[in-house]
Amino acid sequence: MDQTDKIFIAGHRGLAGSAITRNLEAAGFTNLLKRDRKELDLSNESAVAAFFEKEKPDVVVLAAARVGGIKANADYPVEFLLDNLRIQNNVISAAHANDVRKLLFLGSSCIYPKHAPQPIPESALLTGALEPTNDAYAIAKIAGIKLCQAYAAEYGENYISAMPTNLYGPGDNFDLLGSHVLPALLSKALEAKASGRREMVVWGTGQPRREFLHVDDMADACVFLLNNYDSPEIINVGYGDDISIRELAELICDVVGFDGELTFDATKPDGTPRKLLDVSKIATLGWRPKIPLREGIASTCEWYLQNNTPALAAR
Ligand code: GDP
């Protein structure tokens, strides 16, 4: 990519899109196109078509999606399916209609079967049944991958699809009902510490294992792929290691300085037992993550205290 390329970052205010925007700006890219939801509704086909026709971006990063944790996915399958299909169909088809040179579609590690081999190679896609707690989101993302591959096969488009593992970092959703586990436990631990409580509730058994990648590492990988990867085959973007939810909760409590008890609420679902990506493909190309989990949690905690809960930070 050239620093003057017009790059449309769809979803530039989200966790992933804002990190990619920060990365590109720091690297000297000066022609970034950003539109928030009020300016451009990505689920509106004609609005997206008109926007592309007017702006004619050179490159598109499709980081816009309806996302959420295990509860939000289970509670709102219609929205997770429909909104994501609409957004990606509109953006990808408008990119093709307006000669976008390269498009990066962001998928997710939940596209893989519930009982995929661990670590999960890219070849596991569509080899088995999905985890039911997030199958609506997964099916939308799989449709996005297939659409990018179809444009590559039928029209020779250079649309690439990256599958990031569970992401965390500044700009995450810390709302307890909608969020993923890492920001939820971080906010619970801070709240328990601040209010002098001796107990913190963790959903499920604590036994599932998850892989966590700092979103700045993911952004770095995306820019690396935009510059170095031109295949319609999906590519995993992960940290390369995972931990149990119990270990994650203990690590977060340690970083936060909360030394109370953990209790496990078995009425909440565990979801998929393990979701560790095989990252050998991107490693062979020359990319590796740089931010250790403990360090990433500590900096995310600082960001949260500065941006979300001044009342907590002051205590
Ligand atoms: P998943 O990776 O799609 O399953 O989504 P999540 O990040 O929401 O959940 C990961 C795991 O963390 C599941 O086993 C959850 O039950 C568990 N978990 C433990 N405590 C929490 C919590 O407070 N919030 C969320 N979202 N998950 C939690």
mmCIF file of C-alpha atoms and ligand atoms in Angstrom:
data_model
loop_
_atom_site.group_PDB
_atom_site.id
_atom_site.type_symbol
_atom_site.label_atom_id
_atom_site.label_comp_id
_atom_site.label_asym_id
_atom_site.label_seq_id
_atom_site.Cartn_x
_atom_site.Cartn_y
_atom_site.Cartn_z
ATOM 1 C CA MET A 1 0.000 0.000 0.000
ATOM 2 C CA ASP A 2 1.079 3.601 -0.586
ATOM 3 C CA GLN A 3 0.783 6.118 2.216
ATOM 4 C CA THR A 4 -1.476 8.196 -0.007
ATOM 5 C CA ASP A 5 -3.884 5.350 -0.831
ATOM 6 C CA LYS A 6 -7.463 6.146 0.041
ATOM 7 C CA ILE A 7 -8.277 3.506 2.663
ATOM 8 C CA PHE A 8 -11.844 3.066 3.908
ATOM 9 C CA ILE A 9 -11.915 1.560 7.395
ATOM 10 C CA ALA A 10 -15.452 0.282 7.850
ATOM 11 C CA GLY A 11 -16.045 0.147 11.607
ATOM 12 C CA HIS A 12 -13.291 2.594 12.569
ATOM 13 C CA ARG A 13 -14.830 3.217 15.993
ATOM 14 C CA GLY A 14 -14.953 -0.443 17.028
ATOM 15 C CA LEU A 15 -12.294 -2.383 18.908
ATOM 16 C CA ALA A 16 -10.638 -3.784 15.771
ATOM 17 C CA GLY A 17 -11.262 -0.851 13.407
ATOM 18 C CA SER A 18 -9.974 1.775 15.829
ATOM 19 C CA ALA A 19 -6.765 -0.204 16.372
ATOM 20 C CA ILE A 20 -6.226 -0.551 12.605
ATOM 21 C CA THR A 21 -6.854 3.194 12.219
ATOM 22 C CA ARG A 22 -4.286 3.989 14.955
ATOM 23 C CA ASN A 23 -1.766 1.690 13.318
ATOM 24 C CA LEU A 24 -2.192 3.194 9.832
ATOM 25 C CA GLU A 25 -2.072 6.760 11.157
ATOM 26 C CA ALA A 26 1.107 6.015 13.114
ATOM 27 C CA ALA A 27 2.624 4.512 9.944
ATOM 28 C CA GLY A 28 1.994 7.770 8.064
ATOM 29 C CA PHE A 29 -1.095 6.901 6.021
ATOM 30 C CA THR A 30 -2.750 10.224 5.380
ATOM 31 C CA ASN A 31 -5.823 9.409 3.341
ATOM 32 C CA LEU A 32 -8.041 7.390 5.659
ATOM 33 C CA LEU A 33 -11.776 7.399 5.060
ATOM 34 C CA LYS A 34 -13.885 7.095 8.207
ATOM 35 C CA ARG A 35 -17.613 7.317 8.685
ATOM 36 C CA ASP A 36 -19.451 6.738 11.924
ATOM 37 C CA ARG A 37 -22.847 5.086 12.096
ATOM 38 C CA LYS A 38 -24.729 8.386 11.921
ATOM 39 C CA GLU A 39 -22.913 9.414 8.758
ATOM 40 C CA LEU A 40 -23.159 6.050 6.975
ATOM 41 C CA ASP A 41 -25.380 3.121 7.900
ATOM 42 C CA LEU A 42 -23.456 0.142 6.551
ATOM 43 C CA SER A 43 -26.576 -2.027 6.651
ATOM 44 C CA ASN A 44 -28.231 0.320 4.130
ATOM 45 C CA GLU A 45 -27.386 -0.989 0.667
ATOM 46 C CA SER A 46 -28.092 2.168 -1.333
ATOM 47 C CA ALA A 47 -26.269 4.408 1.153
ATOM 48 C CA VAL A 48 -23.186 2.193 0.975
ATOM 49 C CA ALA A 49 -23.341 2.058 -2.836
ATOM 50 C CA ALA A 50 -23.607 5.869 -3.055
ATOM 51 C CA PHE A 51 -20.740 6.345 -0.604
ATOM 52 C CA PHE A 52 -18.417 4.066 -2.608
ATOM 53 C CA GLU A 53 -19.387 5.700 -5.878
ATOM 54 C CA LYS A 54 -18.566 9.123 -4.512
ATOM 55 C CA GLU A 55 -15.397 8.300 -2.575
ATOM 56 C CA LYS A 56 -13.841 5.539 -4.738
ATOM 57 C CA PRO A 57 -11.531 4.095 -2.082
ATOM 58 C CA ASP A 58 -8.392 2.231 -3.207
ATOM 59 C CA VAL A 59 -8.372 -0.170 -0.272
ATOM 60 C CA VAL A 60 -11.097 -1.336 2.150
ATOM 61 C CA VAL A 61 -10.704 -2.773 5.634
ATOM 62 C CA LEU A 62 -13.986 -4.410 6.634
ATOM 63 C CA ALA A 63 -13.847 -4.298 10.425
ATOM 64 C CA ALA A 64 -17.493 -3.349 10.963
ATOM 65 C CA ALA A 65 -19.656 -6.025 12.541
ATOM 66 C CA ARG A 66 -22.193 -6.630 15.227
ATOM 67 C CA VAL A 67 -20.094 -8.373 17.878
ATOM 68 C CA GLY A 68 -20.614 -9.560 21.428
ATOM 69 C CA GLY A 69 -19.850 -12.177 24.036
ATOM 70 C CA ILE A 70 -21.448 -15.520 24.672
ATOM 71 C CA LYS A 71 -24.658 -14.094 26.174
ATOM 72 C CA ALA A 72 -25.270 -11.432 23.534
ATOM 73 C CA ASN A 73 -24.733 -13.998 20.770
ATOM 74 C CA ALA A 74 -27.167 -16.424 22.363
ATOM 75 C CA ASP A 75 -29.792 -13.718 23.073
ATOM 76 C CA TYR A 76 -29.760 -11.958 19.676
ATOM 77 C CA PRO A 77 -29.097 -14.542 16.936
ATOM 78 C CA VAL A 78 -31.336 -12.692 14.459
ATOM 79 C CA GLU A 79 -29.362 -9.467 14.745
ATOM 80 C CA PHE A 80 -26.003 -11.245 14.727
ATOM 81 C CA LEU A 81 -26.946 -13.023 11.528
ATOM 82 C CA LEU A 82 -28.844 -10.315 9.657
ATOM 83 C CA ASP A 83 -26.801 -7.230 10.563
ATOM 84 C CA ASN A 84 -23.526 -8.927 9.759
ATOM 85 C CA LEU A 85 -24.772 -10.357 6.473
ATOM 86 C CA ARG A 86 -26.134 -6.967 5.438
ATOM 87 C CA ILE A 87 -22.994 -5.038 6.372
ATOM 88 C CA GLN A 88 -20.590 -7.396 4.639
ATOM 89 C CA ASN A 89 -22.748 -7.948 1.542
ATOM 90 C CA ASN A 90 -23.146 -4.191 1.068
ATOM 91 C CA VAL A 91 -19.488 -3.322 1.586
ATOM 92 C CA ILE A 92 -18.001 -6.206 -0.407
ATOM 93 C CA SER A 93 -20.342 -5.787 -3.387
ATOM 94 C CA ALA A 94 -19.807 -2.002 -3.425
ATOM 95 C CA ALA A 95 -16.046 -2.563 -3.331
ATOM 96 C CA HIS A 96 -16.336 -4.727 -6.445
ATOM 97 C CA ALA A 97 -18.615 -2.254 -8.230
ATOM 98 C CA ASN A 98 -16.122 0.552 -7.611
ATOM 99 C CA ASP A 99 -12.834 -1.166 -8.456
ATOM 100 C CA VAL A 100 -11.409 -1.315 -4.959
ATOM 101 C CA ARG A 101 -7.879 -2.679 -5.389
ATOM 102 C CA LYS A 102 -7.712 -4.705 -2.194
ATOM 103 C CA LEU A 103 -10.132 -5.591 0.574
ATOM 104 C CA LEU A 104 -9.448 -7.162 3.958
ATOM 105 C CA PHE A 105 -12.386 -8.980 5.555
ATOM 106 C CA LEU A 106 -12.147 -9.675 9.267
ATOM 107 C CA GLY A 107 -13.655 -12.972 10.352
ATOM 108 C CA SER A 108 -13.324 -14.698 13.690
ATOM 109 C CA SER A 109 -11.979 -17.865 15.276
ATOM 110 C CA CYS A 110 -15.581 -18.917 16.011
ATOM 111 C CA ILE A 111 -16.049 -19.856 12.336
ATOM 112 C CA TYR A 112 -14.339 -23.164 13.107
ATOM 113 C CA PRO A 113 -16.168 -26.324 14.234
ATOM 114 C CA LYS A 114 -16.779 -26.755 17.954
ATOM 115 C CA HIS A 115 -14.593 -29.854 18.033
ATOM 116 C CA ALA A 116 -11.904 -28.736 15.582
ATOM 117 C CA PRO A 117 -8.375 -30.092 16.127
ATOM 118 C CA GLN A 118 -6.316 -27.837 18.424
ATOM 119 C CA PRO A 119 -4.515 -25.660 17.517
ATOM 120 C CA ILE A 120 -7.016 -25.013 14.727
ATOM 121 C CA PRO A 121 -5.568 -24.950 11.207
ATOM 122 C CA GLU A 122 -7.244 -22.886 8.496
ATOM 123 C CA SER A 123 -8.182 -26.171 6.781
ATOM 124 C CA ALA A 124 -10.667 -26.970 9.606
ATOM 125 C CA LEU A 125 -13.231 -24.553 8.145
ATOM 126 C CA LEU A 126 -16.536 -26.334 7.421
ATOM 127 C CA THR A 127 -15.331 -29.742 8.572
ATOM 128 C CA GLY A 128 -17.822 -30.082 11.443
ATOM 129 C CA ALA A 129 -20.735 -28.645 13.428
ATOM 130 C CA LEU A 130 -20.406 -25.157 14.936
ATOM 131 C CA GLU A 131 -20.592 -24.173 18.607
ATOM 132 C CA PRO A 132 -24.322 -23.381 19.081
ATOM 133 C CA THR A 133 -23.805 -20.345 21.370
ATOM 134 C CA ASN A 134 -22.374 -18.314 18.497
ATOM 135 C CA ASP A 135 -23.418 -20.094 15.334
ATOM 136 C CA ALA A 136 -25.421 -17.146 13.949
ATOM 137 C CA TYR A 137 -22.362 -14.898 14.043
ATOM 138 C CA ALA A 138 -20.153 -17.695 12.723
ATOM 139 C CA ILE A 139 -22.447 -18.428 9.782
ATOM 140 C CA ALA A 140 -22.512 -14.739 8.809
ATOM 141 C CA LYS A 141 -18.718 -14.621 8.954
ATOM 142 C CA ILE A 142 -18.402 -17.826 6.917
ATOM 143 C CA ALA A 143 -20.715 -16.260 4.304
ATOM 144 C CA GLY A 144 -18.392 -13.229 4.217
ATOM 145 C CA ILE A 145 -15.348 -15.430 3.632
ATOM 146 C CA LYS A 146 -17.176 -17.293 0.871
ATOM 147 C CA LEU A 147 -18.269 -14.033 -0.764
ATOM 148 C CA CYS A 148 -14.688 -12.731 -0.810
ATOM 149 C CA GLN A 149 -13.503 -16.044 -2.264
ATOM 150 C CA ALA A 150 -16.284 -15.982 -4.846
ATOM 151 C CA TYR A 151 -15.272 -12.472 -5.987
ATOM 152 C CA ALA A 152 -11.669 -13.681 -6.232
ATOM 153 C CA ALA A 153 -12.633 -16.781 -8.246
ATOM 154 C CA GLU A 154 -15.198 -15.169 -10.526
ATOM 155 C CA TYR A 155 -13.741 -11.689 -11.009
ATOM 156 C CA GLY A 156 -10.101 -11.997 -9.926
ATOM 157 C CA GLU A 157 -10.554 -9.609 -6.999
ATOM 158 C CA ASN A 158 -7.823 -9.363 -4.355
ATOM 159 C CA TYR A 159 -10.058 -9.806 -1.312
ATOM 160 C CA ILE A 160 -8.339 -11.417 1.653
ATOM 161 C CA SER A 161 -9.872 -12.797 4.863
ATOM 162 C CA ALA A 162 -8.111 -12.818 8.233
ATOM 163 C CA MET A 163 -9.435 -14.828 11.202
ATOM 164 C CA PRO A 164 -8.454 -13.158 14.457
ATOM 165 C CA THR A 165 -8.727 -14.991 17.750
ATOM 166 C CA ASN A 166 -10.463 -13.379 20.803
ATOM 167 C CA LEU A 167 -9.345 -9.759 20.877
ATOM 168 C CA TYR A 168 -9.027 -7.334 23.786
ATOM 169 C CA GLY A 169 -7.606 -3.891 24.389
ATOM 170 C CA PRO A 170 -8.481 -0.204 24.451
ATOM 171 C CA GLY A 171 -11.926 0.559 23.040
ATOM 172 C CA ASP A 172 -13.391 -2.795 24.087
ATOM 173 C CA ASN A 173 -16.969 -3.234 25.289
ATOM 174 C CA PHE A 174 -16.919 -3.557 29.093
ATOM 175 C CA ASP A 175 -20.673 -3.917 29.506
ATOM 176 C CA LEU A 176 -21.206 -7.065 31.571
ATOM 177 C CA LEU A 177 -24.105 -8.445 29.561
ATOM 178 C CA GLY A 178 -22.759 -7.763 26.070
ATOM 179 C CA SER A 179 -19.018 -8.117 26.421
ATOM 180 C CA HIS A 180 -16.510 -10.899 25.979
ATOM 181 C CA VAL A 181 -14.895 -12.545 28.949
ATOM 182 C CA LEU A 182 -11.680 -10.524 29.303
ATOM 183 C CA PRO A 183 -13.211 -7.044 29.566
ATOM 184 C CA ALA A 184 -16.068 -8.464 31.677
ATOM 185 C CA LEU A 185 -13.705 -9.986 34.235
ATOM 186 C CA LEU A 186 -11.507 -6.892 34.227
ATOM 187 C CA SER A 187 -14.443 -4.669 35.005
ATOM 188 C CA LYS A 188 -15.784 -7.125 37.626
ATOM 189 C CA ALA A 189 -12.397 -7.316 39.378
ATOM 190 C CA LEU A 190 -12.004 -3.533 39.459
ATOM 191 C CA GLU A 191 -15.520 -3.109 40.755
ATOM 192 C CA ALA A 192 -15.081 -5.802 43.445
ATOM 193 C CA LYS A 193 -11.829 -4.206 44.577
ATOM 194 C CA ALA A 194 -13.245 -0.699 44.628
ATOM 195 C CA SER A 195 -16.323 -1.680 46.605
ATOM 196 C CA GLY A 196 -14.380 -3.862 49.074
ATOM 197 C CA ARG A 197 -16.246 -7.028 48.110
ATOM 198 C CA ARG A 198 -14.627 -10.403 48.869
ATOM 199 C CA GLU A 199 -16.145 -12.354 46.010
ATOM 200 C CA MET A 200 -16.148 -12.205 42.232
ATOM 201 C CA VAL A 201 -18.402 -14.300 39.996
ATOM 202 C CA VAL A 202 -17.003 -16.025 36.913
ATOM 203 C CA TRP A 203 -19.460 -17.553 34.438
ATOM 204 C CA GLY A 204 -19.365 -21.252 33.640
ATOM 205 C CA THR A 205 -16.935 -23.809 35.067
ATOM 206 C CA GLY A 206 -13.745 -21.839 34.434
ATOM 207 C CA GLN A 207 -12.422 -24.817 32.480
ATOM 208 C CA PRO A 208 -12.807 -23.702 28.841
ATOM 209 C CA ARG A 209 -9.615 -22.440 27.298
ATOM 210 C CA ARG A 210 -9.325 -19.288 25.205
ATOM 211 C CA GLU A 211 -6.579 -17.498 23.306
ATOM 212 C CA PHE A 212 -6.330 -13.712 23.689
ATOM 213 C CA LEU A 213 -4.648 -11.313 21.284
ATOM 214 C CA HIS A 214 -4.121 -7.638 22.005
ATOM 215 C CA VAL A 215 -5.936 -5.614 19.388
ATOM 216 C CA ASP A 216 -2.804 -3.574 18.579
ATOM 217 C CA ASP A 217 -1.081 -6.835 17.628
ATOM 218 C CA MET A 218 -4.102 -7.731 15.481
ATOM 219 C CA ALA A 219 -3.931 -4.333 13.768
ATOM 220 C CA ASP A 220 -0.247 -4.840 13.101
ATOM 221 C CA ALA A 221 -1.049 -8.242 11.554
ATOM 222 C CA CYS A 222 -3.782 -6.731 9.364
ATOM 223 C CA VAL A 223 -1.463 -4.076 7.963
ATOM 224 C CA PHE A 224 1.186 -6.767 7.460
ATOM 225 C CA LEU A 225 -1.342 -8.873 5.507
ATOM 226 C CA LEU A 226 -2.492 -5.917 3.431
ATOM 227 C CA ASN A 227 1.122 -5.420 2.398
ATOM 228 C CA ASN A 228 2.221 -9.052 2.106
ATOM 229 C CA TYR A 229 -0.717 -11.409 1.504
ATOM 230 C CA ASP A 230 -2.698 -11.727 -1.714
ATOM 231 C CA SER A 231 -4.552 -15.027 -1.448
ATOM 232 C CA PRO A 232 -8.292 -15.688 -1.061
ATOM 233 C CA GLU A 233 -7.421 -18.520 1.367
ATOM 234 C CA ILE A 234 -8.240 -17.567 4.954
ATOM 235 C CA ILE A 235 -5.379 -16.887 7.345
ATOM 236 C CA ASN A 236 -5.401 -17.140 11.156
ATOM 237 C CA VAL A 237 -4.230 -14.264 13.350
ATOM 238 C CA GLY A 238 -3.573 -15.437 16.890
ATOM 239 C CA TYR A 239 -1.362 -15.188 19.938
ATOM 240 C CA GLY A 240 -0.212 -18.795 19.694
ATOM 241 C CA ASP A 241 -1.048 -19.800 23.265
ATOM 242 C CA ASP A 242 -4.188 -20.130 25.388
ATOM 243 C CA ILE A 243 -5.201 -20.233 29.058
ATOM 244 C CA SER A 244 -8.225 -21.485 30.984
ATOM 245 C CA ILE A 245 -10.925 -19.028 32.025
ATOM 246 C CA ARG A 246 -10.000 -19.732 35.665
ATOM 247 C CA GLU A 247 -6.352 -18.850 34.948
ATOM 248 C CA LEU A 248 -7.474 -15.726 33.106
ATOM 249 C CA ALA A 249 -9.609 -14.666 36.076
ATOM 250 C CA GLU A 250 -6.668 -15.236 38.446
ATOM 251 C CA LEU A 251 -4.310 -13.283 36.201
ATOM 252 C CA ILE A 252 -6.749 -10.371 35.950
ATOM 253 C CA CYS A 253 -7.260 -10.328 39.744
ATOM 254 C CA ASP A 254 -3.500 -10.296 40.212
ATOM 255 C CA VAL A 255 -3.016 -7.398 37.775
ATOM 256 C CA VAL A 256 -5.872 -5.442 39.362
ATOM 257 C CA GLY A 257 -4.849 -6.268 42.934
ATOM 258 C CA PHE A 258 -8.106 -7.967 43.938
ATOM 259 C CA ASP A 259 -7.402 -10.818 46.376
ATOM 260 C CA GLY A 260 -10.931 -12.047 47.121
ATOM 261 C CA GLU A 261 -12.494 -15.392 46.179
ATOM 262 C CA LEU A 262 -13.576 -16.531 42.724
ATOM 263 C CA THR A 263 -16.936 -18.285 42.494
ATOM 264 C CA PHE A 264 -18.080 -20.135 39.381
ATOM 265 C CA ASP A 265 -21.666 -19.767 38.165
ATOM 266 C CA ALA A 266 -22.393 -23.072 36.445
ATOM 267 C CA THR A 267 -25.815 -21.867 35.301
ATOM 268 C CA LYS A 268 -23.970 -19.826 32.632
ATOM 269 C CA PRO A 269 -22.734 -21.583 29.473
ATOM 270 C CA ASP A 270 -19.111 -22.590 28.915
ATOM 271 C CA GLY A 271 -19.366 -22.350 25.152
ATOM 272 C CA THR A 272 -16.776 -24.123 23.072
ATOM 273 C CA PRO A 273 -14.231 -26.070 25.174
ATOM 274 C CA ARG A 274 -11.144 -24.715 23.427
ATOM 275 C CA LYS A 275 -10.400 -22.267 20.623
ATOM 276 C CA LEU A 276 -6.669 -22.000 19.964
ATOM 277 C CA LEU A 277 -5.616 -21.006 16.471
ATOM 278 C CA ASP A 278 -2.783 -22.610 14.556
ATOM 279 C CA VAL A 279 -0.727 -19.558 13.634
ATOM 280 C CA SER A 280 2.004 -21.305 11.666
ATOM 281 C CA LYS A 281 0.814 -19.883 8.337
ATOM 282 C CA ILE A 282 1.170 -16.212 9.310
ATOM 283 C CA ALA A 283 4.356 -17.001 11.277
ATOM 284 C CA THR A 284 5.895 -18.492 8.130
ATOM 285 C CA LEU A 285 5.114 -15.253 6.300
ATOM 286 C CA GLY A 286 7.062 -13.403 8.995
ATOM 287 C CA TRP A 287 4.514 -12.011 11.472
ATOM 288 C CA ARG A 288 4.430 -12.611 15.231
ATOM 289 C CA PRO A 289 2.545 -10.925 18.093
ATOM 290 C CA LYS A 290 4.537 -8.684 20.423
ATOM 291 C CA ILE A 291 2.326 -7.923 23.436
ATOM 292 C CA PRO A 292 2.430 -10.488 26.292
ATOM 293 C CA LEU A 293 -0.981 -11.170 27.870
ATOM 294 C CA ARG A 294 -0.136 -9.809 31.323
ATOM 295 C CA GLU A 295 1.256 -6.593 29.851
ATOM 296 C CA GLY A 296 -1.764 -6.220 27.573
ATOM 297 C CA ILE A 297 -4.196 -6.698 30.457
ATOM 298 C CA ALA A 298 -2.322 -4.114 32.540
ATOM 299 C CA SER A 299 -2.411 -1.483 29.784
ATOM 300 C CA THR A 300 -6.074 -2.242 29.005
ATOM 301 C CA CYS A 301 -6.858 -1.818 32.695
ATOM 302 C CA GLU A 302 -5.158 1.577 32.676
ATOM 303 C CA TRP A 303 -7.085 2.595 29.565
ATOM 304 C CA TYR A 304 -10.353 1.503 31.145
ATOM 305 C CA LEU A 305 -9.707 3.438 34.331
ATOM 306 C CA GLN A 306 -8.854 6.568 32.379
ATOM 307 C CA ASN A 307 -11.686 6.358 29.887
ATOM 308 C CA ASN A 308 -14.638 4.552 31.378
ATOM 309 C CA THR A 309 -14.855 4.868 35.103
ATOM 310 C CA PRO A 310 -13.232 7.972 36.500
ATOM 311 C CA ALA A 311 -15.129 7.287 39.726
ATOM 312 C CA LEU A 312 -13.378 3.950 40.116
ATOM 313 C CA ALA A 313 -9.998 5.366 39.149
ATOM 314 C CA ALA A 314 -10.261 8.053 41.797
ATOM 315 C CA ARG A 315 -10.967 5.614 44.625
HETATM 316 P P1 GDP B 1 -16.784 -17.076 23.521
HETATM 317 O O1 GDP B 1 -15.284 -17.050 23.411
HETATM 318 O O2 GDP B 1 -17.473 -16.913 22.223
HETATM 319 O O3 GDP B 1 -17.280 -18.279 24.286
HETATM 320 O O4 GDP B 1 -17.254 -15.776 24.316
HETATM 321 P P2 GDP B 1 -16.916 -15.073 25.720
HETATM 322 O O5 GDP B 1 -15.643 -14.340 25.637
HETATM 323 O O6 GDP B 1 -18.137 -14.273 26.054
HETATM 324 O O7 GDP B 1 -16.815 -16.244 26.792
HETATM 325 C C1 GDP B 1 -15.675 -17.060 26.930
HETATM 326 C C2 GDP B 1 -15.777 -17.945 28.167
HETATM 327 O O8 GDP B 1 -15.642 -17.134 29.341
HETATM 328 C C3 GDP B 1 -17.101 -18.710 28.334
HETATM 329 O O9 GDP B 1 -16.811 -19.989 28.850
HETATM 330 C C4 GDP B 1 -17.829 -17.871 29.383
HETATM 331 O O10 GDP B 1 -18.801 -18.598 30.108
HETATM 332 C C5 GDP B 1 -16.652 -17.474 30.270
HETATM 333 N N1 GDP B 1 -16.910 -16.330 31.163
HETATM 334 C C6 GDP B 1 -16.628 -16.313 32.503
HETATM 335 N N2 GDP B 1 -17.041 -15.168 33.057
HETATM 336 C C7 GDP B 1 -17.559 -14.408 32.039
HETATM 337 C C8 GDP B 1 -18.142 -13.106 32.017
HETATM 338 O O11 GDP B 1 -18.274 -12.425 33.023
HETATM 339 N N3 GDP B 1 -18.541 -12.658 30.794
HETATM 340 C C9 GDP B 1 -18.403 -13.410 29.643
HETATM 341 N N4 GDP B 1 -18.808 -12.883 28.466
HETATM 342 N N5 GDP B 1 -17.886 -14.653 29.667
HETATM 343 C C10 GDP B 1 -17.466 -15.149 30.845
#
